[in-house]
Amino acid sequence: MYKLLGGLSKYLKPQEIVTDSLVFRMHNHFTAVLLFTCSMLITATQFVGNPISCIVPSSLPSNVINTYCWIMSTFTMPDAFNRQVGTQVAHPGVGNDYGDITARKYYTYYQWVCFVLFFQAVLCYIPQWLWSVWEGGLMRALVMGMNCGMESKDNIVKKKNALMDYLMMHIRNHNTYVYRYFACEVLCLINIVGQLYMMNRFFDGEFFSYGLRVLQVSDTPQEDRIDPMIYIFPRVTKCIFHKYGASGTIQQHDSLCVLSLNIVNEKTYIFIWFWFLILCIMLIFLIIYRALIIFTPMIRPRLMHMSTRCLPIETCQSVGKKVDLGDWWILYILSSNMDSLIYRDFLMEFTKKMSNNSSKSV
């Protein structure tokens, strides 16, 4: 288990070449690792004991009843959550149904939690995989090791000239690059919203209000409190097993089952609820920010100046007027991957070269 989870640490290490935003990495790397780790911890039942343990008569084999109730699901009585534990009911949600089968609330999702979490982790990593395919290592090829200023002056000059020649040759040809990246960020937001709806359906419409109810339960008097974590992830449930008796008649055995795995599930999903809410809000603001970059060109020079303080604002304004969004985005990302002094010299030379070309064209 340690070796398996330890292998995920490489996805959380700082990147040598950055081609995306922090929020993008939080969605693709941190969230995917988080969900996959939760899936593995829930699967490793040795940390919490058996996933289900049922109280059965001595005449019945306990392992058979445990397997049966795990496969066929267990149930509670929703109205029993409002009764006093110890006097009216034995455990929250565990009460007599008085023959009303329709009043039972069955729980079948706990068998699928580990698989659903793994599937969610894969969905969170898809935008990163898609962007890696579309990006194709372009930024690494453009940086050419200029993220460290330890090389000789001649090598740095050669690399700056090569980078300048590439940008001049492919000027106004990088719009596809930036729009593909923005599309991946939109895909992140779609993924988070879609997963919220999926989890709400998975938990029978109880997930949307899950976190809010957990926050509100602390202000509720103890005698009137219904713990939402126990309601969605009951720790004790009921299970009915039928078998033939000695004379061939059907016998019914009512068992109490302890779902120790739900102790982990309830903590896992309360963290996921808050994290997905925070991530969704950050992605919404990120999409608004990207829209401003696309439709408000006047803010681009200011952003470039903020990324490299040693760069004059006049140079940034001059660059912003001469390039399209795709070329500006390439230059903006280069500022995060190149040595600041090398980047300043390069951009000033690049601006002069573009101005000279413009004068010759005129």
Coordinates of C-alpha atoms in Angstrom, one line a residue:
M1 CA 0.0 0.0 0.0
Y2 CA 2.8 2.4 0.9
K3 CA 4.7 1.7 -2.3
L4 CA 1.5 2.2 -4.4
L5 CA 0.6 5.5 -2.8
G6 CA 4.2 6.6 -2.7
G7 CA 4.2 6.4 -6.5
L8 CA 1.6 9.1 -6.6
S9 CA 3.9 11.6 -5.0
K10 CA 5.5 12.3 -8.4
Y11 CA 2.3 13.9 -9.6
L12 CA 2.5 16.5 -6.7
K13 CA 6.1 17.5 -7.3
P14 CA 6.8 21.0 -8.8
Q15 CA 7.1 21.0 -12.5
E16 CA 10.4 22.1 -14.2
I17 CA 8.5 23.6 -17.1
V18 CA 5.1 25.2 -16.3
T19 CA 2.5 25.3 -19.1
D20 CA -0.7 25.7 -17.0
S21 CA -2.1 27.5 -14.1
L22 CA -2.1 26.6 -10.4
V23 CA -5.9 25.9 -10.4
F24 CA -5.5 23.7 -13.4
R25 CA -2.9 21.6 -11.6
M26 CA -5.0 21.5 -8.4
H27 CA -7.8 20.0 -10.5
N28 CA -5.7 17.6 -12.5
H29 CA -3.0 16.5 -10.1
F30 CA -4.0 17.1 -6.5
T31 CA -7.7 16.1 -6.9
A32 CA -6.9 13.0 -9.0
V33 CA -4.3 11.9 -6.4
L34 CA -6.7 12.7 -3.6
L35 CA -9.5 10.6 -5.1
F36 CA -7.3 7.7 -6.0
T37 CA -5.8 7.7 -2.5
C38 CA -9.3 7.6 -1.0
S39 CA -10.2 4.7 -3.3
M40 CA -7.2 2.7 -2.2
L41 CA -7.8 3.4 1.5
I42 CA -11.4 2.3 1.3
T43 CA -10.3 -0.8 -0.6
A44 CA -7.7 -1.6 2.1
T45 CA -10.2 -3.0 4.6
Q46 CA -7.5 -4.2 6.9
F47 CA -7.2 -0.6 8.3
V48 CA -10.8 -0.6 9.5
G49 CA -11.6 -4.2 10.0
N50 CA -14.2 -6.2 8.0
P51 CA -16.4 -3.9 5.9
I52 CA -19.5 -5.6 7.4
S53 CA -20.1 -7.6 10.5
C54 CA -23.6 -9.0 11.2
I55 CA -25.0 -10.3 14.5
V56 CA -26.6 -13.7 13.7
P57 CA -27.9 -16.6 15.7
S58 CA -25.4 -19.4 16.6
S59 CA -27.2 -21.7 14.2
L60 CA -26.2 -19.7 11.2
P61 CA -22.7 -19.3 9.9
S62 CA -21.6 -15.6 10.3
N63 CA -19.4 -15.5 7.2
V64 CA -22.4 -16.5 5.0
I65 CA -24.6 -13.9 6.5
N66 CA -21.9 -11.2 6.2
T67 CA -21.4 -12.1 2.5
Y68 CA -25.1 -12.2 1.8
C69 CA -25.8 -8.8 3.4
W70 CA -22.8 -7.2 1.7
I71 CA -24.0 -8.4 -1.7
M72 CA -27.7 -8.0 -1.3
S73 CA -27.5 -4.6 0.6
T74 CA -28.9 -3.6 4.0
F75 CA -31.6 -1.1 5.0
T76 CA -32.7 1.3 7.7
M77 CA -36.0 3.0 8.6
P78 CA -35.8 6.7 7.8
D79 CA -38.4 7.6 10.5
A80 CA -36.4 5.8 13.1
F81 CA -33.7 8.5 12.9
N82 CA -36.1 10.8 14.7
R83 CA -36.5 8.5 17.7
Q84 CA -34.6 8.4 20.9
V85 CA -31.7 6.0 20.8
G86 CA -31.6 3.6 23.7
T87 CA -35.3 3.9 24.5
Q88 CA -37.3 3.9 21.3
V89 CA -34.7 2.4 18.9
A90 CA -31.5 0.5 19.4
H91 CA -29.4 2.5 16.9
P92 CA -30.1 5.6 14.7
G93 CA -32.3 4.4 11.8
V94 CA -32.7 0.9 13.2
G95 CA -36.3 0.2 14.0
N96 CA -39.3 -2.1 13.4
D97 CA -40.9 -1.7 10.0
Y98 CA -44.1 -3.4 11.2
G99 CA -44.5 -5.1 7.8
D100 CA -44.3 -1.9 5.8
I101 CA -41.6 -2.9 3.3
T102 CA -41.9 0.3 1.3
A103 CA -40.8 2.3 4.3
R104 CA -37.3 0.8 4.2
K105 CA -34.3 2.7 2.8
Y106 CA -31.9 0.4 1.2
Y107 CA -28.1 1.1 0.9
T108 CA -26.3 -0.5 -2.0
Y109 CA -23.8 2.2 -2.9
Y110 CA -21.2 1.2 -0.3
Q111 CA -20.1 -1.7 -2.6
W112 CA -19.3 0.7 -5.4
V113 CA -17.6 3.6 -3.5
C114 CA -14.0 2.5 -4.2
F115 CA -14.8 2.1 -7.9
V116 CA -16.7 5.4 -8.2
L117 CA -13.7 7.2 -6.6
F118 CA -11.3 5.6 -9.0
F119 CA -13.5 6.6 -11.9
Q120 CA -13.7 10.2 -10.6
A121 CA -9.9 10.3 -10.3
V122 CA -9.6 9.2 -14.0
L123 CA -12.1 11.9 -15.0
C124 CA -10.1 14.6 -13.2
Y125 CA -6.9 13.6 -14.9
I126 CA -8.4 13.6 -18.5
P127 CA -7.9 17.4 -19.0
Q128 CA -4.2 17.1 -18.1
W129 CA -3.7 14.2 -20.4
L130 CA -5.5 16.0 -23.2
W131 CA -3.4 19.1 -22.7
S132 CA -0.2 17.1 -22.6
V133 CA -1.1 15.7 -26.0
W134 CA -2.0 19.1 -27.5
E135 CA 0.9 20.9 -26.0
G136 CA 3.4 18.3 -27.3
G137 CA 6.4 19.7 -25.4
L138 CA 6.4 23.0 -27.2
M139 CA 7.2 25.1 -24.2
R140 CA 10.1 22.8 -23.1
A141 CA 11.5 23.0 -26.6
L142 CA 11.3 26.9 -26.6
V143 CA 12.9 27.3 -23.2
M144 CA 15.9 25.2 -24.2
G145 CA 17.4 25.2 -20.7
M146 CA 17.2 29.0 -20.3
N147 CA 15.3 28.6 -17.0
C148 CA 18.8 28.6 -15.4
G149 CA 21.3 31.4 -16.0
M150 CA 24.3 29.3 -15.4
E151 CA 25.2 28.7 -19.1
S152 CA 27.8 30.6 -21.0
K153 CA 27.0 33.9 -22.6
D154 CA 27.5 32.5 -26.1
N155 CA 25.1 29.6 -25.6
I156 CA 22.5 31.9 -24.2
V157 CA 22.8 34.3 -27.2
K158 CA 22.4 31.4 -29.6
K159 CA 19.4 30.1 -27.8
K160 CA 17.7 33.5 -27.7
N161 CA 18.3 34.0 -31.4
A162 CA 16.9 30.6 -32.1
L163 CA 13.8 31.3 -30.0
M164 CA 13.4 34.8 -31.7
D165 CA 13.7 33.2 -35.2
Y166 CA 11.0 30.7 -34.3
L167 CA 8.6 33.3 -33.0
M168 CA 9.1 35.6 -36.0
M169 CA 8.6 32.7 -38.4
H170 CA 5.4 31.5 -36.7
I171 CA 4.0 34.8 -35.7
R172 CA 0.2 34.8 -35.4
N173 CA 0.1 31.0 -35.6
H174 CA -0.3 30.1 -31.9
N175 CA -4.0 30.9 -31.4
T176 CA -4.9 27.3 -31.6
Y177 CA -2.4 26.6 -28.8
V178 CA -3.9 29.0 -26.3
Y179 CA -7.6 28.2 -27.2
R180 CA -6.9 24.5 -26.7
Y181 CA -5.5 25.3 -23.2
F182 CA -8.5 27.4 -22.3
A183 CA -10.8 24.6 -23.5
C184 CA -9.0 22.3 -21.1
E185 CA -9.7 24.7 -18.3
V186 CA -13.4 24.9 -19.2
L187 CA -13.4 21.0 -19.3
C188 CA -12.2 21.1 -15.7
L189 CA -15.2 23.1 -14.7
I190 CA -17.6 20.9 -16.6
N191 CA -16.0 17.8 -15.0
I192 CA -16.4 19.2 -11.4
V193 CA -20.0 20.2 -11.9
G194 CA -20.8 16.9 -13.6
Q195 CA -19.2 15.0 -10.8
L196 CA -21.2 16.9 -8.2
Y197 CA -24.4 15.9 -10.0
M198 CA -23.2 12.3 -10.4
M199 CA -22.5 12.0 -6.7
N200 CA -25.8 13.5 -5.8
R201 CA -27.5 10.8 -8.0
F202 CA -25.3 8.2 -6.5
F203 CA -26.4 9.1 -2.9
D204 CA -30.1 9.4 -3.8
G205 CA -30.2 13.2 -3.9
E206 CA -28.5 13.6 -0.5
F207 CA -25.1 14.9 -1.5
F208 CA -25.8 18.5 -2.5
S209 CA -26.8 19.5 1.0
Y210 CA -24.5 17.1 2.8
G211 CA -21.8 19.6 3.8
L212 CA -24.3 22.3 4.8
R213 CA -26.2 19.8 7.1
V214 CA -23.0 18.8 8.7
L215 CA -22.2 22.4 9.5
Q216 CA -25.7 23.0 10.8
V217 CA -25.9 19.9 13.1
S218 CA -23.5 21.5 15.6
D219 CA -26.1 24.2 16.3
T220 CA -28.9 21.7 16.9
P221 CA -29.8 20.4 20.4
Q222 CA -28.6 16.9 21.0
E223 CA -32.1 15.5 21.4
D224 CA -33.3 17.0 18.1
R225 CA -30.1 16.2 16.2
I226 CA -30.1 13.9 13.1
D227 CA -26.5 13.4 12.1
P228 CA -26.4 13.7 8.3
M229 CA -23.2 11.6 8.2
I230 CA -25.0 8.7 9.9
Y231 CA -28.1 9.2 7.8
I232 CA -26.2 8.9 4.5
F233 CA -23.6 6.5 5.8
P234 CA -25.3 4.5 8.5
R235 CA -23.0 2.6 10.9
V236 CA -25.6 0.0 11.9
T237 CA -28.2 -1.4 9.5
K238 CA -30.6 -4.3 9.2
C239 CA -30.5 -7.3 6.9
I240 CA -33.1 -10.1 6.5
F241 CA -31.9 -13.6 5.5
H242 CA -34.3 -16.3 4.5
K243 CA -33.6 -20.1 4.6
Y244 CA -35.5 -23.3 4.7
G245 CA -36.2 -25.0 8.0
A246 CA -36.1 -28.7 8.8
S247 CA -39.8 -29.1 7.6
G248 CA -39.3 -27.1 4.4
T249 CA -40.9 -23.9 5.6
I250 CA -39.2 -20.6 5.0
Q251 CA -37.6 -19.1 8.0
Q252 CA -36.7 -15.4 8.3
H253 CA -33.7 -14.2 10.2
D254 CA -33.4 -10.5 11.1
S255 CA -29.8 -9.4 11.7
L256 CA -28.1 -6.2 12.8
C257 CA -25.1 -5.3 10.6
V258 CA -22.2 -3.0 11.6
L259 CA -20.8 -1.2 8.5
S260 CA -17.4 -0.1 9.8
L261 CA -16.4 1.0 6.3
N262 CA -18.9 3.8 6.5
I263 CA -16.8 5.5 9.2
V264 CA -14.2 6.1 6.5
N265 CA -16.8 6.9 3.8
E266 CA -18.5 9.7 5.8
K267 CA -15.1 11.4 6.5
T268 CA -14.0 11.0 2.9
Y269 CA -17.1 12.5 1.3
I270 CA -17.4 15.4 3.7
F271 CA -13.8 16.4 2.7
I272 CA -14.7 15.8 -1.0
W273 CA -17.8 18.0 -0.6
F274 CA -15.9 21.0 0.7
W275 CA -12.9 20.5 -1.7
F276 CA -15.2 20.3 -4.8
L277 CA -17.1 23.3 -3.7
I278 CA -13.9 25.4 -3.3
L279 CA -12.5 24.0 -6.6
C280 CA -15.7 24.8 -8.4
I281 CA -15.6 28.4 -7.2
M282 CA -11.9 28.8 -8.2
L283 CA -12.6 27.4 -11.7
I284 CA -15.5 29.8 -12.2
F285 CA -13.3 32.7 -11.4
L286 CA -10.6 31.3 -13.6
I287 CA -12.9 31.1 -16.6
I288 CA -14.0 34.7 -16.0
Y289 CA -10.4 35.7 -15.8
R290 CA -9.6 33.9 -19.1
A291 CA -12.6 35.6 -20.7
L292 CA -11.2 39.0 -19.7
I293 CA -7.8 38.1 -21.3
I294 CA -9.5 37.1 -24.5
F295 CA -12.0 40.0 -24.8
T296 CA -10.0 42.8 -23.0
P297 CA -6.5 43.1 -24.7
M298 CA -5.6 46.1 -22.6
I299 CA -5.0 44.0 -19.5
R300 CA -2.4 41.8 -21.2
P301 CA 0.5 44.2 -20.9
R302 CA -0.2 44.7 -17.2
L303 CA -0.3 40.9 -16.7
M304 CA 3.0 40.5 -18.4
H305 CA 4.6 43.3 -16.4
M306 CA 3.3 41.7 -13.2
S307 CA 4.9 38.3 -14.1
T308 CA 8.3 40.0 -14.6
R309 CA 8.8 43.1 -12.5
C310 CA 12.2 43.9 -14.0
L311 CA 10.6 44.4 -17.4
P312 CA 9.5 47.9 -18.4
I313 CA 5.8 48.4 -18.8
E314 CA 6.5 50.2 -22.1
T315 CA 8.0 47.1 -23.5
C316 CA 5.0 45.0 -22.5
Q317 CA 2.6 47.5 -24.1
S318 CA 4.7 47.5 -27.3
V319 CA 4.6 43.7 -27.5
G320 CA 0.8 43.6 -26.7
K321 CA 0.1 45.8 -29.7
K322 CA 2.2 43.8 -32.2
V323 CA 1.1 40.2 -31.4
D324 CA -2.1 38.2 -31.3
L325 CA -3.5 36.4 -28.2
G326 CA -1.6 33.1 -29.0
D327 CA 1.8 34.8 -29.4
W328 CA 1.2 36.9 -26.3
W329 CA 0.3 33.8 -24.3
I330 CA 3.5 32.0 -25.5
L331 CA 5.5 35.0 -24.3
Y332 CA 3.6 35.2 -21.1
I333 CA 4.2 31.5 -20.2
L334 CA 7.9 31.9 -21.2
S335 CA 8.2 34.5 -18.4
S336 CA 7.4 31.8 -15.8
N337 CA 9.9 29.3 -17.3
M338 CA 12.9 31.5 -18.2
D339 CA 15.5 33.2 -16.0
S340 CA 14.1 36.7 -15.3
L341 CA 17.2 38.5 -16.6
I342 CA 17.4 36.4 -19.8
Y343 CA 13.7 36.9 -20.4
R344 CA 14.0 40.7 -20.0
D345 CA 16.8 40.9 -22.5
F346 CA 15.1 38.6 -24.9
L347 CA 11.8 40.4 -24.9
M348 CA 13.4 43.8 -25.3
E349 CA 15.4 42.5 -28.3
F350 CA 12.3 40.8 -29.7
T351 CA 10.3 44.1 -29.4
K352 CA 13.1 46.0 -31.3
K353 CA 13.2 43.3 -34.0
M354 CA 9.4 43.5 -34.5
S355 CA 9.6 47.3 -34.7
N356 CA 12.3 47.1 -37.3
N357 CA 10.4 44.6 -39.4
S358 CA 7.3 46.8 -39.1
S359 CA 9.3 49.8 -40.3
K360 CA 10.7 47.9 -43.3
S361 CA 7.2 46.7 -44.2
V362 CA 6.0 50.3 -44.2

